[in-house]
Amino acid sequence: MSISAQSYSRAPTIIVSIDVALQLKMGKKSYLAMRTDQETSDSIVSDIKDLSEAAKKLANHAIKLGGLGFGTSFLEWLASFAAIYLLILDRTNWRTNILTSLLIPYIFFTLPSILFSFFRGEVGKWIAFVAVILRLFFPRRFPDWLEMPGALILLIVVAPSLFASTLRSSWVGVVICLVIACYLLQEHIRTSGGFRNSFTKAHGISNSIGIILLFVYPAWALVIDFL
Protein backbone atom coordinates (compact mmCIF):
# COMPACT_ATOMS: atom_id res chain seq x y z
CA MET A 1 0.00 0.00 0.00
CA SER A 2 2.82 2.41 0.78
CA ILE A 3 4.33 1.83 -2.66
CA SER A 4 1.07 2.52 -4.40
CA ALA A 5 0.57 5.69 -2.39
CA GLN A 6 4.02 6.91 -3.33
CA SER A 7 3.31 6.20 -7.01
CA TYR A 8 0.04 8.10 -6.90
CA SER A 9 1.76 11.01 -5.14
CA ARG A 10 4.50 11.23 -7.82
CA ALA A 11 2.11 11.09 -10.76
CA PRO A 12 1.18 14.80 -10.71
CA THR A 13 4.86 15.74 -10.57
CA ILE A 14 5.62 13.61 -13.61
CA ILE A 15 2.67 15.07 -15.51
CA VAL A 16 3.78 18.59 -14.64
CA SER A 17 7.32 17.79 -15.82
CA ILE A 18 6.05 16.38 -19.09
CA ASP A 19 3.84 19.43 -19.58
CA VAL A 20 6.76 21.78 -18.93
CA ALA A 21 8.94 19.81 -21.33
CA LEU A 22 6.28 19.97 -24.01
CA GLN A 23 5.88 23.72 -23.50
CA LEU A 24 9.62 24.25 -23.71
CA LYS A 25 9.81 22.20 -26.87
CA MET A 26 6.93 24.08 -28.45
CA GLY A 27 8.45 27.39 -27.36
CA LYS A 28 11.75 26.44 -28.90
CA LYS A 29 10.04 25.47 -32.13
CA SER A 30 8.08 28.72 -32.22
CA TYR A 31 11.27 30.67 -31.49
CA LEU A 32 13.11 28.89 -34.28
CA ALA A 33 10.19 29.49 -36.62
CA MET A 34 10.10 33.19 -35.74
CA ARG A 35 13.86 33.44 -36.17
CA THR A 36 13.67 31.70 -39.54
CA ASP A 37 10.87 34.02 -40.66
CA GLN A 38 12.86 37.05 -39.52
CA GLU A 39 15.97 35.90 -41.39
CA THR A 40 13.90 35.23 -44.50
CA SER A 41 12.28 38.66 -44.37
CA ASP A 42 15.67 40.31 -43.82
CA SER A 43 17.09 38.41 -46.77
CA ILE A 44 14.18 39.48 -48.98
CA VAL A 45 14.58 43.12 -47.93
CA SER A 46 18.32 42.94 -48.63
CA ASP A 47 17.71 41.41 -52.07
CA ILE A 48 15.16 44.11 -52.88
CA LYS A 49 17.67 46.81 -51.89
CA ASP A 50 20.35 45.19 -54.06
CA LEU A 51 17.96 45.00 -56.99
CA SER A 52 16.93 48.64 -56.59
CA GLU A 53 20.58 49.77 -56.46
CA ALA A 54 21.39 47.66 -59.53
CA ALA A 55 18.39 49.16 -61.36
CA LYS A 56 19.52 52.68 -60.44
CA LYS A 57 23.05 51.99 -61.70
CA LEU A 58 21.69 50.47 -64.90
CA ALA A 59 19.43 53.48 -65.45
CA ASN A 60 22.32 55.91 -64.83
CA HIS A 61 24.59 54.05 -67.26
CA ALA A 62 21.81 53.89 -69.86
CA ILE A 63 21.20 57.64 -69.53
CA LYS A 64 24.92 58.37 -69.85
CA LEU A 65 25.32 56.10 -72.85
CA GLY A 66 22.19 57.51 -74.42
CA GLY A 67 23.46 61.03 -73.90
CA LEU A 68 26.82 60.15 -75.40
CA GLY A 69 25.16 58.42 -78.31
CA PHE A 70 22.92 61.40 -78.98
CA GLY A 71 25.89 63.77 -78.73
CA THR A 72 27.92 61.68 -81.17
CA SER A 73 25.04 61.47 -83.65
CA PHE A 74 24.38 65.22 -83.41
CA LEU A 75 28.05 66.08 -83.94
CA GLU A 76 28.20 63.70 -86.90
CA TRP A 77 25.36 65.59 -88.58
CA LEU A 78 27.03 68.89 -87.68
CA ALA A 79 30.36 67.84 -89.18
CA SER A 80 28.75 66.63 -92.40
CA PHE A 81 26.81 69.85 -92.90
CA ALA A 82 29.92 71.89 -92.07
CA ALA A 83 31.82 70.10 -94.84
CA ILE A 84 28.93 70.61 -97.27
CA TYR A 85 28.83 74.27 -96.23
CA LEU A 86 32.53 74.64 -97.05
CA LEU A 87 31.96 73.00 -100.45
CA ILE A 88 29.19 75.49 -101.20
CA LEU A 89 31.44 78.38 -100.14
CA ASP A 90 34.19 77.10 -102.40
CA ARG A 91 31.81 77.10 -105.39
CA THR A 92 30.77 80.71 -104.83
CA ASN A 93 32.71 83.96 -104.96
CA TRP A 94 34.43 82.98 -101.71
CA ARG A 95 36.64 80.47 -103.46
CA THR A 96 39.84 79.69 -101.59
CA ASN A 97 43.16 78.18 -102.59
CA ILE A 98 42.96 75.25 -100.16
CA LEU A 99 42.48 71.68 -101.36
CA THR A 100 38.73 71.47 -100.82
CA SER A 101 38.52 68.17 -102.71
CA LEU A 102 39.56 66.57 -99.41
CA LEU A 103 36.08 67.44 -98.17
CA ILE A 104 34.68 64.64 -100.36
CA PRO A 105 36.31 61.79 -98.37
CA TYR A 106 35.51 63.70 -95.17
CA ILE A 107 31.80 63.75 -96.04
CA PHE A 108 32.07 60.11 -97.09
CA PHE A 109 33.26 59.11 -93.61
CA THR A 110 31.02 61.44 -91.60
CA LEU A 111 27.76 61.30 -93.55
CA PRO A 112 25.04 59.95 -91.22
CA SER A 113 24.08 56.34 -91.82
CA ILE A 114 20.53 57.11 -92.92
CA LEU A 115 21.76 59.45 -95.68
CA PHE A 116 24.64 57.17 -96.62
CA SER A 117 22.31 54.20 -97.05
CA PHE A 118 19.90 56.34 -99.08
CA PHE A 119 22.55 57.48 -101.56
CA ARG A 120 24.17 54.05 -101.68
CA GLY A 121 20.88 52.55 -102.86
CA GLU A 122 19.02 52.88 -106.14
CA VAL A 123 18.65 56.66 -105.83
CA GLY A 124 22.40 57.16 -105.63
CA LYS A 125 22.99 54.74 -108.52
CA TRP A 126 20.64 56.69 -110.78
CA ILE A 127 22.23 60.00 -109.81
CA ALA A 128 25.71 58.63 -110.48
CA PHE A 129 24.58 57.13 -113.79
CA VAL A 130 23.06 60.39 -115.03
CA ALA A 131 26.11 62.37 -113.87
CA VAL A 132 28.51 60.08 -115.73
CA ILE A 133 26.39 60.18 -118.91
CA LEU A 134 26.23 63.97 -118.82
CA ARG A 135 29.96 64.29 -118.13
CA LEU A 136 30.95 61.92 -120.95
CA PHE A 137 28.55 62.83 -123.74
CA PHE A 138 27.30 66.30 -122.83
CA PRO A 139 30.25 68.01 -121.13
CA ARG A 140 29.01 71.48 -122.02
CA ARG A 141 25.72 70.82 -120.24
CA PHE A 142 27.51 69.55 -117.14
CA PRO A 143 28.10 72.54 -114.82
CA ASP A 144 31.34 72.82 -112.90
CA TRP A 145 29.60 73.11 -109.54
CA LEU A 146 28.22 69.57 -109.98
CA GLU A 147 31.63 67.95 -110.19
CA MET A 148 32.18 67.65 -106.43
CA PRO A 149 28.65 66.45 -105.55
CA GLY A 150 28.74 64.02 -108.47
CA ALA A 151 32.11 62.68 -107.32
CA LEU A 152 30.73 62.24 -103.80
CA ILE A 153 27.68 60.29 -104.97
CA LEU A 154 29.83 58.16 -107.27
CA LEU A 155 32.25 57.43 -104.42
CA ILE A 156 29.41 56.41 -102.11
CA VAL A 157 27.91 54.10 -104.74
CA VAL A 158 31.06 52.32 -105.89
CA ALA A 159 33.00 52.17 -102.60
CA PRO A 160 33.72 48.58 -101.49
CA SER A 161 32.32 47.35 -98.21
CA LEU A 162 35.77 47.66 -96.63
CA PHE A 163 35.43 51.44 -96.83
CA ALA A 164 31.65 51.78 -96.78
CA SER A 165 31.09 49.58 -93.71
CA THR A 166 34.29 48.61 -91.91
CA LEU A 167 36.33 51.82 -92.01
CA ARG A 168 33.36 54.16 -91.73
CA SER A 169 32.31 52.61 -88.42
CA SER A 170 35.80 52.31 -86.95
CA TRP A 171 38.35 54.66 -85.43
CA VAL A 172 40.34 54.56 -88.70
CA GLY A 173 37.72 56.66 -90.46
CA VAL A 174 37.64 59.06 -87.50
CA VAL A 175 41.42 59.51 -87.66
CA ILE A 176 41.24 60.16 -91.40
CA CYS A 177 38.65 62.88 -90.79
CA LEU A 178 40.79 64.43 -88.07
CA VAL A 179 43.85 64.48 -90.34
CA ILE A 180 41.83 66.12 -93.12
CA ALA A 181 40.53 68.77 -90.72
CA CYS A 182 44.06 69.53 -89.45
CA TYR A 183 45.41 69.84 -92.98
CA LEU A 184 42.60 72.10 -94.14
CA LEU A 185 42.99 74.35 -91.10
CA GLN A 186 46.72 74.84 -91.51
CA GLU A 187 46.32 75.43 -95.25
CA HIS A 188 43.57 77.96 -94.61
CA ILE A 189 45.73 79.80 -92.05
CA ARG A 190 48.69 79.78 -94.44
CA THR A 191 46.71 81.12 -97.42
CA SER A 192 45.06 83.76 -95.19
CA GLY A 193 48.43 85.14 -94.15
CA GLY A 194 48.37 84.05 -90.53
CA PHE A 195 46.09 82.95 -87.75
CA ARG A 196 44.79 86.46 -87.01
CA ASN A 197 43.95 87.18 -90.63
CA SER A 198 42.02 83.94 -90.94
CA PHE A 199 39.58 85.24 -88.33
CA THR A 200 39.56 88.94 -89.25
CA LYS A 201 39.07 88.89 -93.02
CA ALA A 202 35.47 88.90 -94.21
CA HIS A 203 35.80 85.72 -96.23
CA GLY A 204 38.16 84.08 -93.76
CA ILE A 205 35.78 84.06 -90.80
CA SER A 206 33.17 81.83 -92.47
CA ASN A 207 35.81 79.40 -93.71
CA SER A 208 37.53 79.33 -90.31
CA ILE A 209 34.28 78.56 -88.47
CA GLY A 210 33.43 75.81 -90.96
CA ILE A 211 36.86 74.21 -90.70
CA ILE A 212 36.85 74.38 -86.88
CA LEU A 213 33.51 72.59 -86.91
CA LEU A 214 35.21 69.78 -88.83
CA PHE A 215 37.28 69.05 -85.71
CA VAL A 216 34.31 68.58 -83.40
CA TYR A 217 33.01 65.20 -84.50
CA PRO A 218 36.31 63.29 -84.97
CA ALA A 219 37.75 64.65 -81.71
CA TRP A 220 34.62 63.68 -79.77
CA ALA A 221 34.39 60.28 -81.46
CA LEU A 222 38.00 59.47 -80.59
CA VAL A 223 37.46 60.42 -76.96
CA ILE A 224 34.34 58.24 -76.74
CA ASP A 225 36.09 55.35 -78.51
CA PHE A 226 38.95 55.28 -75.99
CA LEU A 227 36.76 55.66 -72.88
PDB file of N, CA, C and O in Angstrom, residues 43-61:
ATOM      1  N   SER A  43      16.452  38.772 -45.511  1.00  0.00           N
ATOM      2  CA  SER A  43      17.091  38.411 -46.774  1.00  0.00           C
ATOM      3  C   SER A  43      16.330  38.983 -47.959  1.00  0.00           C
ATOM      4  O   SER A  43      16.927  39.493 -48.918  1.00  0.00           O
ATOM      5  N   ILE A  44      14.993  38.922 -47.894  1.00  0.00           N
ATOM      6  CA  ILE A  44      14.177  39.479 -48.981  1.00  0.00           C
ATOM      7  C   ILE A  44      14.375  40.985 -49.087  1.00  0.00           C
ATOM      8  O   ILE A  44      14.527  41.547 -50.188  1.00  0.00           O
ATOM      9  N   VAL A  45      14.380  41.668 -47.928  1.00  0.00           N
ATOM     10  CA  VAL A  45      14.585  43.118 -47.927  1.00  0.00           C
ATOM     11  C   VAL A  45      15.952  43.470 -48.504  1.00  0.00           C
ATOM     12  O   VAL A  45      16.105  44.415 -49.284  1.00  0.00           O
ATOM     13  N   SER A  46      16.976  42.689 -48.107  1.00  0.00           N
ATOM     14  CA  SER A  46      18.321  42.940 -48.625  1.00  0.00           C
ATOM     15  C   SER A  46      18.390  42.725 -50.137  1.00  0.00           C
ATOM     16  O   SER A  46      19.000  43.514 -50.862  1.00  0.00           O
ATOM     17  N   ASP A  47      17.721  41.657 -50.625  1.00  0.00           N
ATOM     18  CA  ASP A  47      17.706  41.408 -52.071  1.00  0.00           C
ATOM     19  C   ASP A  47      16.983  42.529 -52.816  1.00  0.00           C
ATOM     20  O   ASP A  47      17.412  42.936 -53.906  1.00  0.00           O
ATOM     21  N   ILE A  48      15.897  43.023 -52.241  1.00  0.00           N
ATOM     22  CA  ILE A  48      15.162  44.113 -52.884  1.00  0.00           C
ATOM     23  C   ILE A  48      16.030  45.372 -52.964  1.00  0.00           C
ATOM     24  O   ILE A  48      16.045  46.078 -53.977  1.00  0.00           O
ATOM     25  N   LYS A  49      16.778  45.652 -51.882  1.00  0.00           N
ATOM     26  CA  LYS A  49      17.670  46.805 -51.890  1.00  0.00           C
ATOM     27  C   LYS A  49      18.756  46.659 -52.956  1.00  0.00           C
ATOM     28  O   LYS A  49      19.068  47.612 -53.676  1.00  0.00           O
ATOM     29  N   ASP A  50      19.326  45.431 -53.044  1.00  0.00           N
ATOM     30  CA  ASP A  50      20.353  45.195 -54.059  1.00  0.00           C
ATOM     31  C   ASP A  50      19.787  45.368 -55.466  1.00  0.00           C
ATOM     32  O   ASP A  50      20.445  45.945 -56.349  1.00  0.00           O
ATOM     33  N   LEU A  51      18.574  44.856 -55.678  1.00  0.00           N
ATOM     34  CA  LEU A  51      17.957  45.005 -56.992  1.00  0.00           C
ATOM     35  C   LEU A  51      17.676  46.463 -57.322  1.00  0.00           C
ATOM     36  O   LEU A  51      17.876  46.911 -58.466  1.00  0.00           O
ATOM     37  N   SER A  52      17.211  47.225 -56.341  1.00  0.00           N
ATOM     38  CA  SER A  52      16.929  48.640 -56.587  1.00  0.00           C
ATOM     39  C   SER A  52      18.216  49.408 -56.896  1.00  0.00           C
ATOM     40  O   SER A  52      18.244  50.256 -57.795  1.00  0.00           O
ATOM     41  N   GLU A  53      19.303  49.102 -56.182  1.00  0.00           N
ATOM     42  CA  GLU A  53      20.577  49.767 -56.460  1.00  0.00           C
ATOM     43  C   GLU A  53      21.099  49.395 -57.852  1.00  0.00           C
ATOM     44  O   GLU A  53      21.608  50.249 -58.580  1.00  0.00           O
ATOM     45  N   ALA A  54      20.955  48.093 -58.196  1.00  0.00           N
ATOM     46  CA  ALA A  54      21.391  47.664 -59.528  1.00  0.00           C
ATOM     47  C   ALA A  54      20.563  48.344 -60.618  1.00  0.00           C
ATOM     48  O   ALA A  54      21.094  48.747 -61.656  1.00  0.00           O
ATOM     49  N   ALA A  55      19.253  48.481 -60.376  1.00  0.00           N
ATOM     50  CA  ALA A  55      18.392  49.159 -61.357  1.00  0.00           C
ATOM     51  C   ALA A  55      18.782  50.627 -61.501  1.00  0.00           C
ATOM     52  O   ALA A  55      18.786  51.173 -62.610  1.00  0.00           O
ATOM     53  N   LYS A  56      19.100  51.276 -60.372  1.00  0.00           N
ATOM     54  CA  LYS A  56      19.520  52.679 -60.443  1.00  0.00           C
ATOM     55  C   LYS A  56      20.822  52.827 -61.227  1.00  0.00           C
ATOM     56  O   LYS A  56      20.964  53.733 -62.064  1.00  0.00           O
ATOM     57  N   LYS A  57      21.786  51.931 -60.970  1.00  0.00           N
ATOM     58  CA  LYS A  57      23.051  51.990 -61.700  1.00  0.00           C
ATOM     59  C   LYS A  57      22.838  51.751 -63.185  1.00  0.00           C
ATOM     60  O   LYS A  57      23.431  52.421 -64.031  1.00  0.00           O
ATOM     61  N   LEU A  58      21.975  50.760 -63.492  1.00  0.00           N
ATOM     62  CA  LEU A  58      21.689  50.475 -64.901  1.00  0.00           C
ATOM     63  C   LEU A  58      21.033  51.670 -65.574  1.00  0.00           C
ATOM     64  O   LEU A  58      21.371  52.023 -66.713  1.00  0.00           O
ATOM     65  N   ALA A  59      20.095  52.304 -64.880  1.00  0.00           N
ATOM     66  CA  ALA A  59      19.431  53.480 -65.450  1.00  0.00           C
ATOM     67  C   ALA A  59      20.423  54.624 -65.662  1.00  0.00           C
ATOM     68  O   ALA A  59      20.389  55.302 -66.698  1.00  0.00           O
ATOM     69  N   ASN A  60      21.322  54.837 -64.689  1.00  0.00           N
ATOM     70  CA  ASN A  60      22.316  55.909 -64.833  1.00  0.00           C
ATOM     71  C   ASN A  60      23.244  55.650 -66.010  1.00  0.00           C
ATOM     72  O   ASN A  60      23.543  56.561 -66.798  1.00  0.00           O
ATOM     73  N   HIS A  61      23.707  54.387 -66.136  1.00  0.00           N
ATOM     74  CA  HIS A  61      24.591  54.054 -67.259  1.00  0.00           C
ATOM     75  C   HIS A  61      23.855  54.196 -68.590  1.00  0.00           C
ATOM     76  O   HIS A  61      24.440  54.661 -69.579  1.00  0.00           O
TER      77      HIS A  61
END
